[in-house]
GROMACS .gro file of C-alpha atoms in nm:
model
  139
    1UNK     CA    1  -5.143  -1.555   7.073
    2UNK     CA    2  -4.980  -1.160   7.047
    3UNK     CA    3  -5.212  -0.813   7.076
    4UNK     CA    4  -5.300  -0.735   6.612
    5UNK     CA    5  -5.082  -0.422   6.729
    6UNK     CA    6  -4.775  -0.601   6.829
    7UNK     CA    7  -4.922  -0.892   6.457
    8UNK     CA    8  -4.842  -0.558   6.268
    9UNK     CA    9  -4.616  -0.405   6.405
   10UNK     CA   10  -4.414  -0.785   6.298
   11UNK     CA   11  -4.587  -0.834   5.940
   12UNK     CA   12  -4.485  -0.467   5.853
   13UNK     CA   13  -4.128  -0.494   5.934
   14UNK     CA   14  -4.083  -0.821   5.817
   15UNK     CA   15  -4.195  -0.706   5.399
   16UNK     CA   16  -3.949  -0.441   5.504
   17UNK     CA   17  -3.708  -0.713   5.561
   18UNK     CA   18  -3.783  -0.845   5.260
   19UNK     CA   19  -3.829  -0.556   5.009
   20UNK     CA   20  -3.466  -0.491   5.098
   21UNK     CA   21  -3.321  -0.815   5.039
   22UNK     CA   22  -3.509  -0.885   4.733
   23UNK     CA   23  -3.502  -0.491   4.602
   24UNK     CA   24  -3.189  -0.489   4.419
   25UNK     CA   25  -3.274  -0.879   4.271
   26UNK     CA   26  -3.616  -0.686   4.135
   27UNK     CA   27  -3.427  -0.452   3.979
   28UNK     CA   28  -3.186  -0.638   3.817
   29UNK     CA   29  -3.523  -0.891   3.607
   30UNK     CA   30  -3.753  -0.543   3.634
   31UNK     CA   31  -3.587  -0.290   3.540
   32UNK     CA   32  -3.616  -0.342   3.201
   33UNK     CA   33  -4.039  -0.356   3.152
   34UNK     CA   34  -4.005  -0.067   3.437
   35UNK     CA   35  -3.848   0.170   3.155
   36UNK     CA   36  -4.088   0.139   2.858
   37UNK     CA   37  -4.335   0.165   3.052
   38UNK     CA   38  -4.127   0.501   3.170
   39UNK     CA   39  -4.156   0.520   2.759
   40UNK     CA   40  -4.533   0.453   2.761
   41UNK     CA   41  -4.697   0.664   2.927
   42UNK     CA   42  -4.450   0.954   2.809
   43UNK     CA   43  -4.497   0.900   2.495
   44UNK     CA   44  -4.920   0.880   2.555
   45UNK     CA   45  -4.877   1.221   2.740
   46UNK     CA   46  -4.725   1.356   2.422
   47UNK     CA   47  -4.874   1.292   2.165
   48UNK     CA   48  -5.254   1.200   2.273
   49UNK     CA   49  -5.508   1.486   2.204
   50UNK     CA   50  -5.728   1.501   2.529
   51UNK     CA   51  -6.044   1.451   2.395
   52UNK     CA   52  -6.247   1.761   2.290
   53UNK     CA   53  -6.519   1.945   2.537
   54UNK     CA   54  -6.870   1.806   2.639
   55UNK     CA   55  -6.916   2.098   2.740
   56UNK     CA   56  -6.890   2.462   2.494
   57UNK     CA   57  -7.010   2.858   2.596
   58UNK     CA   58  -7.020   3.036   2.279
   59UNK     CA   59  -7.132   3.490   2.321
   60UNK     CA   60  -7.340   3.497   2.015
   61UNK     CA   61  -7.405   3.900   2.021
   62UNK     CA   62  -7.733   4.123   2.070
   63UNK     CA   63  -8.068   3.863   2.174
   64UNK     CA   64  -8.312   3.819   1.904
   65UNK     CA   65  -7.970   3.872   1.607
   66UNK     CA   66  -7.853   3.668   1.331
   67UNK     CA   67  -7.572   3.510   1.487
   68UNK     CA   68  -7.789   3.427   1.811
   69UNK     CA   69  -7.992   3.258   1.591
   70UNK     CA   70  -7.720   3.097   1.382
   71UNK     CA   71  -7.545   3.000   1.756
   72UNK     CA   72  -7.863   2.814   1.806
   73UNK     CA   73  -7.808   2.588   1.487
   74UNK     CA   74  -7.459   2.566   1.629
   75UNK     CA   75  -7.610   2.397   1.907
   76UNK     CA   76  -7.883   2.168   1.729
   77UNK     CA   77  -7.579   2.052   1.572
   78UNK     CA   78  -7.302   2.001   1.831
   79UNK     CA   79  -7.634   1.848   2.063
   80UNK     CA   80  -7.639   1.545   1.760
   81UNK     CA   81  -7.304   1.478   1.863
   82UNK     CA   82  -7.286   1.477   2.287
   83UNK     CA   83  -7.211   1.818   2.301
   84UNK     CA   84  -7.329   2.080   2.465
   85UNK     CA   85  -7.314   2.475   2.348
   86UNK     CA   86  -7.399   2.710   2.556
   87UNK     CA   87  -7.536   3.054   2.426
   88UNK     CA   88  -7.380   3.327   2.605
   89UNK     CA   89  -7.508   3.644   2.470
   90UNK     CA   90  -7.340   4.011   2.471
   91UNK     CA   91  -7.348   4.308   2.298
   92UNK     CA   92  -7.153   4.285   1.906
   93UNK     CA   93  -6.833   4.175   1.833
   94UNK     CA   94  -6.585   4.366   2.011
   95UNK     CA   95  -6.753   4.245   2.394
   96UNK     CA   96  -6.749   3.908   2.203
   97UNK     CA   97  -6.364   3.909   2.112
   98UNK     CA   98  -6.315   4.065   2.541
   99UNK     CA   99  -6.451   3.774   2.633
  100UNK     CA  100  -6.200   3.517   2.481
  101UNK     CA  101  -5.915   3.772   2.586
  102UNK     CA  102  -5.991   3.716   2.908
  103UNK     CA  103  -5.840   3.405   3.060
  104UNK     CA  104  -6.055   3.334   3.358
  105UNK     CA  105  -6.392   3.454   3.167
  106UNK     CA  106  -6.609   3.088   3.072
  107UNK     CA  107  -6.729   3.224   2.649
  108UNK     CA  108  -6.438   2.940   2.475
  109UNK     CA  109  -6.581   3.071   2.111
  110UNK     CA  110  -6.752   3.307   1.982
  111UNK     CA  111  -6.916   3.518   1.630
  112UNK     CA  112  -6.734   3.795   1.545
  113UNK     CA  113  -6.737   3.964   1.172
  114UNK     CA  114  -6.505   3.973   0.925
  115UNK     CA  115  -6.234   4.206   0.933
  116UNK     CA  116  -6.230   4.236   1.345
  117UNK     CA  117  -5.872   4.237   1.467
  118UNK     CA  118  -5.800   3.924   1.672
  119UNK     CA  119  -5.579   3.948   1.977
  120UNK     CA  120  -5.292   3.684   2.047
  121UNK     CA  121  -5.358   3.390   2.173
  122UNK     CA  122  -5.754   3.402   1.938
  123UNK     CA  123  -5.826   3.108   1.685
  124UNK     CA  124  -6.005   3.220   1.358
  125UNK     CA  125  -6.178   2.992   1.186
  126UNK     CA  126  -6.515   3.173   0.862
  127UNK     CA  127  -6.765   3.053   0.989
  128UNK     CA  128  -7.057   2.903   0.682
  129UNK     CA  129  -7.282   3.177   0.711
  130UNK     CA  130  -7.282   3.495   0.719
  131UNK     CA  131  -6.960   3.522   0.526
  132UNK     CA  132  -6.880   3.803   0.662
  133UNK     CA  133  -6.809   3.655   1.008
  134UNK     CA  134  -6.616   3.441   1.169
  135UNK     CA  135  -6.585   3.183   1.462
  136UNK     CA  136  -6.352   3.285   1.697
  137UNK     CA  137  -6.155   3.015   1.966
  138UNK     CA  138  -5.981   3.022   2.242
  139UNK     CA  139  -5.641   2.877   2.223
   0.00000   0.00000   0.00000
């Protein structure tokens, strides 16, 4: 009876030799399955969108303002759907845009008055209230 180290070495050597002997036979039979698996994985990666985030940081505007109140309503709405909306107070629309333009900034969405320029890479969607505002989202 040999040592554990010797038994392990013999076993790994046997597995290596078996794999080398039967590799071509395995590939003849399994190549179509491996190809289909690869195509399936690529198709899944290409066509399936990731789930929405569970935590979003929303720049609202000055504390006590109308956008903060609207942000609280949005937070309550999204909380019912399992999404945490963190409100981030700012000094207004231009600061909100500055947060969105900076890709390293944690702010992902912001309230901005209509008519304020939307930089490249930022998508604007109309907000429900007030009528002259928009919600900007990093894309």
